[in-house]
Short mmCIF file of C-alpha atoms and ligand atoms in Angstrom, two decimals:
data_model
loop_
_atom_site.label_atom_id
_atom_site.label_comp_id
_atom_site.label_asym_id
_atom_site.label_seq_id
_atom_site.Cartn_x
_atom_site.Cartn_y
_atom_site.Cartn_z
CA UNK Q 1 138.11 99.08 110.00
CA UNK Q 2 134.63 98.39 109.60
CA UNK Q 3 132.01 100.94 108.77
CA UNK Q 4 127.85 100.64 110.05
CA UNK Q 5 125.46 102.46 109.98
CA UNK Q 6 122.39 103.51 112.93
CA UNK Q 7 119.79 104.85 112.37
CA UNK Q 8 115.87 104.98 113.99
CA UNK Q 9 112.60 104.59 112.22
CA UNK Q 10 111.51 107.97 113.43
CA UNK Q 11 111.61 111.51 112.78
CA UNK Q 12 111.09 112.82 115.65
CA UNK Q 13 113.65 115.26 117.34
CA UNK Q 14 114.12 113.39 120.80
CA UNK Q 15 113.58 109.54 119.11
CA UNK Q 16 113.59 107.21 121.53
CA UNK Q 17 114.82 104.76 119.19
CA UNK Q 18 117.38 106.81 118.00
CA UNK Q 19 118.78 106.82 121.50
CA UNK Q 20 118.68 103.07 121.60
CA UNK Q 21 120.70 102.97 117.94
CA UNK Q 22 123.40 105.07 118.95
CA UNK Q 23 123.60 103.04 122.51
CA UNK Q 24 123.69 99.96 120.89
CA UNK Q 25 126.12 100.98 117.69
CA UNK Q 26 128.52 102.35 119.83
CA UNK Q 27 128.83 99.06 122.08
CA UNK Q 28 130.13 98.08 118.84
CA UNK Q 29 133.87 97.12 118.86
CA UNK Q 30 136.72 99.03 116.60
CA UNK Q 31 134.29 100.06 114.41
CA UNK Q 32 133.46 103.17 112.40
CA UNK Q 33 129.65 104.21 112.93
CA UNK Q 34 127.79 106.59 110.80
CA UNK Q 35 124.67 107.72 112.73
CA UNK Q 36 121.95 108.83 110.40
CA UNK Q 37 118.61 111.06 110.73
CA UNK Q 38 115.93 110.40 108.66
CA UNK Q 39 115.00 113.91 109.11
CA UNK Q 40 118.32 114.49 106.65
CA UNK Q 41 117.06 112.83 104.25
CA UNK Q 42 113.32 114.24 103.11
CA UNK Q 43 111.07 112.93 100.66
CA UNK Q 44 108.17 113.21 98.82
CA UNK Q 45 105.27 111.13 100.18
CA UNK Q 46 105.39 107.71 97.67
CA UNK Q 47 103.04 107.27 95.05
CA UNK Q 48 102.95 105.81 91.79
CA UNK Q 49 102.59 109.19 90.03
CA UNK Q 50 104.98 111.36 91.87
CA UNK Q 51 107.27 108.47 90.54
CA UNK Q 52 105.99 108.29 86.91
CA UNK Q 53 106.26 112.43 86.81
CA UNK Q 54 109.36 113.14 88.72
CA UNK Q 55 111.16 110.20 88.87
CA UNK Q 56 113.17 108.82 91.91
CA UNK Q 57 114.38 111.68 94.50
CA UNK Q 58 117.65 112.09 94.61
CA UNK Q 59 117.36 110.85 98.76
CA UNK Q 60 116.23 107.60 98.30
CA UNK Q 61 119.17 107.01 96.28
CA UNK Q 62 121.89 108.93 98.78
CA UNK Q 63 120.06 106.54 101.45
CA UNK Q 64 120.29 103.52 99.59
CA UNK Q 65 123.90 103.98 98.81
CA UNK Q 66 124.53 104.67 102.79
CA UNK Q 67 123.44 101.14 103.04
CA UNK Q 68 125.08 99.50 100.52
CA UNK Q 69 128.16 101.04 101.62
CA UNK Q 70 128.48 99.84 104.60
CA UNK Q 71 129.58 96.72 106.32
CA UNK Q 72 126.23 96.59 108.59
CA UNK Q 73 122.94 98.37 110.05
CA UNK Q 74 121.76 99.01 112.95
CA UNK Q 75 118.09 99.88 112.95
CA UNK Q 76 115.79 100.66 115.57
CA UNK Q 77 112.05 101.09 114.59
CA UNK Q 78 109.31 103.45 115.99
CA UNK Q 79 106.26 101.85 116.30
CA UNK Q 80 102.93 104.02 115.34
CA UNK Q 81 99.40 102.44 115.76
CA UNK Q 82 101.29 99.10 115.31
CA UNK Q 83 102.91 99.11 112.20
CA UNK Q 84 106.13 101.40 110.86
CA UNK Q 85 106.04 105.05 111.49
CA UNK Q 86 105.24 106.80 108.24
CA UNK Q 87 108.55 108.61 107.66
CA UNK Q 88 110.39 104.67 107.86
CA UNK Q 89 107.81 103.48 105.45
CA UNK Q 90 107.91 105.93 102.69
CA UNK Q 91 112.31 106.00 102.56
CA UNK Q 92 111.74 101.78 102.65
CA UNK Q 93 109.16 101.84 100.02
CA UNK Q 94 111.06 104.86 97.63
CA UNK Q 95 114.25 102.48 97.86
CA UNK Q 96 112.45 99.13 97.40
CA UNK Q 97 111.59 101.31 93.90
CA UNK Q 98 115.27 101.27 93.06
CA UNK Q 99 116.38 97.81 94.54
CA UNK Q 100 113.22 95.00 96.09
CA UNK Q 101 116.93 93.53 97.77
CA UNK Q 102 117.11 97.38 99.41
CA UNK Q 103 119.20 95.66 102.88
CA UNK Q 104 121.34 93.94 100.43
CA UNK Q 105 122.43 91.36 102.57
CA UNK Q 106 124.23 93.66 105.35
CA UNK Q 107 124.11 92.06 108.93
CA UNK Q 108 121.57 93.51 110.64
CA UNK Q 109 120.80 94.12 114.49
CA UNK Q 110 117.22 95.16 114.62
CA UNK Q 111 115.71 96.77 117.18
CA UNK Q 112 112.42 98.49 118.86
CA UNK Q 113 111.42 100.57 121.71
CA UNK Q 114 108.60 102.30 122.79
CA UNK Q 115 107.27 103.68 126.23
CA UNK Q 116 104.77 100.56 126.54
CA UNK Q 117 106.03 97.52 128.25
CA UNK Q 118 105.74 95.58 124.84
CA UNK Q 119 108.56 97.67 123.42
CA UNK Q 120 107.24 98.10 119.75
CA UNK Q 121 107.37 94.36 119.52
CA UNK Q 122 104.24 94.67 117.29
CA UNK Q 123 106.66 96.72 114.64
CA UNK Q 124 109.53 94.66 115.08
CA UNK Q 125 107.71 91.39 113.58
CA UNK Q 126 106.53 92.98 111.17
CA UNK Q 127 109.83 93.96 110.00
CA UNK Q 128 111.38 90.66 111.23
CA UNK Q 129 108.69 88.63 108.37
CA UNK Q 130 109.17 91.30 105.62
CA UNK Q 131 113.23 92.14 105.60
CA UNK Q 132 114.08 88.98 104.41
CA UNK Q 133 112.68 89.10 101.35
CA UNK Q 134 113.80 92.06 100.75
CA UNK Q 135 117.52 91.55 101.37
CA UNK Q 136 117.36 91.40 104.68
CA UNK Q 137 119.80 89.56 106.64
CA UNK Q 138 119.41 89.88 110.66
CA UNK Q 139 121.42 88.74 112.55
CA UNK Q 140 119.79 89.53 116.32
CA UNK Q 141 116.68 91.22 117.13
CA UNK Q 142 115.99 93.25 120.57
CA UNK Q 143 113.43 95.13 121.81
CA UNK Q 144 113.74 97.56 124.84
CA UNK Q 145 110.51 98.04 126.62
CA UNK Q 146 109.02 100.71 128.87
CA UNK Q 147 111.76 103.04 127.32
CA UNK Q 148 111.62 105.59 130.16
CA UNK Q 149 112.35 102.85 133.15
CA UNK Q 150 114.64 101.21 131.25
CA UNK Q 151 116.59 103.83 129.63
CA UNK Q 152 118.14 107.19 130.69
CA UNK Q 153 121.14 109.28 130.21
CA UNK Q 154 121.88 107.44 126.49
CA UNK Q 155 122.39 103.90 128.28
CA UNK Q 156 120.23 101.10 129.27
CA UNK Q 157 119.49 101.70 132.75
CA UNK Q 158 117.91 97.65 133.60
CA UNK Q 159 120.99 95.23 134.31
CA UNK Q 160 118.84 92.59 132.96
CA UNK Q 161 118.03 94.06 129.86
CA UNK Q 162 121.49 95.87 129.06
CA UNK Q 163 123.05 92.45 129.24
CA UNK Q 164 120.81 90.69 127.21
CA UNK Q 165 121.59 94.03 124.44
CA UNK Q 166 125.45 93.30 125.31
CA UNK Q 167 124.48 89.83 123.53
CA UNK Q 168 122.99 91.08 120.40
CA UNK Q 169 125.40 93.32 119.68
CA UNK Q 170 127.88 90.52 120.38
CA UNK Q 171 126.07 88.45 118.01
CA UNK Q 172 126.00 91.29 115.28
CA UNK Q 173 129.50 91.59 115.65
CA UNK Q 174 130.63 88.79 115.02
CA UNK Q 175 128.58 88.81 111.77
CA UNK Q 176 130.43 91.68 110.31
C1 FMN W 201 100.53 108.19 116.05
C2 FMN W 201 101.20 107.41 117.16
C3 FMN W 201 100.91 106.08 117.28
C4 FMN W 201 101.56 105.32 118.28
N1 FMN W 201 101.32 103.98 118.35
C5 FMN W 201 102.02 103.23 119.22
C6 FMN W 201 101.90 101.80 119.19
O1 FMN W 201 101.18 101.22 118.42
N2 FMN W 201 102.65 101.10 120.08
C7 FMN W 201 103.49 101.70 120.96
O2 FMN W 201 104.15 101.00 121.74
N3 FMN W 201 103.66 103.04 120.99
C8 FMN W 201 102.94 103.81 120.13
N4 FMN W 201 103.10 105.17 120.14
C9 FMN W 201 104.04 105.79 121.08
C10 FMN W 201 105.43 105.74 120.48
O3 FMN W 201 106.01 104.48 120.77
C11 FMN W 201 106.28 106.88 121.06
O4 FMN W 201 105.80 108.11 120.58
C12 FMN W 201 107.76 106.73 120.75
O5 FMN W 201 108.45 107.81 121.34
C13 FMN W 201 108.01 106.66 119.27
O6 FMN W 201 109.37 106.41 119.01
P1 FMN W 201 110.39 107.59 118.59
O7 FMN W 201 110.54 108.46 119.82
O8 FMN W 201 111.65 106.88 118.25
O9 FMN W 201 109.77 108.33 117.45
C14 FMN W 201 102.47 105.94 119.17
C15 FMN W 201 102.72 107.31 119.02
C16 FMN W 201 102.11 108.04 118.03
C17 FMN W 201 102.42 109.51 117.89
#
């Protein structure tokens, strides 16, 4: 059986876009998913002399490994002043200290959400130009907007929009 991983660019408690991750992972057929918290894995804030003094922390390299493990990710990004939230940035940049090819090739479904009606589809270019060099290999992109119309009780709430998620996570699927 195949093992993925879900996780949100977030830390916060009630993450939106964790919701949408575990929605969408567990439309996922006869597979094993492993939802993650980036709130389990703390780290120091990145800088070149924290890394020069102390080395890489330990989570960077348990995350890392989570990834490389597995036969996919699913990702969905919080999306703060239009760019990645801080805690995403500083886990992608400590492990992109260990390996630049940090998504090592694992199919990918990438996804944002936000309460706006664009959905955090500022983030999710920005992620959609920079994961490929960096290992990246997605497979189908989605982003959910106006999170609290659309979404409620863990499921996409929209017909429209649920289908078009049924898609992309058809799509990923078929990738792994
Ligand atoms: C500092 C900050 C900046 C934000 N900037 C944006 C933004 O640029 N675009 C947007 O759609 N939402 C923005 N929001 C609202 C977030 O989308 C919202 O807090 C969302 O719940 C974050 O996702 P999460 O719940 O998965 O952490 C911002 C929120 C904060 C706290």
């Amino acid at each position: 059986m195949k093992n993925i991983i879900a996780f949100a660019g977030s830390n916060s408690k009630q993450s939106i876009n964790k919701q949408l991750a575990v929605y969408a992972a567990m439309q996922v057929k006869e597979t094993k998913v492993d939802v993650l918290d980036l709130n389990d894995f703390t780290l120091p804030m990145y800088g070149i002399d924290h890394e020069i003094e102390h080395g890489i922390p330990e989570n960077a390299k348990v995350f890392l490994e989570k990834i490389k493990s597995s036969d996919g990710v699913v990702l969905s990004l919080g999306e703060h002043n239009g760019a990645y939230a801080t805690v995403f940035k500083n886990i992608f940049d400590w492990m992109s200290r260990i390996d630049g090819k940090l998504w090592s090739e694992k199919p990918m479904l990438l996804m944002a959400t936000s309460p706006g009606a664009r959905g955090g589809a500022t983030v999710l270019e920005i992620a959609k130009g920079r994961f490929p060099y960096m290992g990246g290999n997605i497979v189908a992109s989605f982003s959910l907007p106006s999170f609290n119309e659309n979404f409620s009780e863990g499921k996409i709430t929209n017909e429209e929009l649920n289908t078009q998620l049924l898609h992309k996570v058809e799509e990923f699927q078929n990738k792994l």
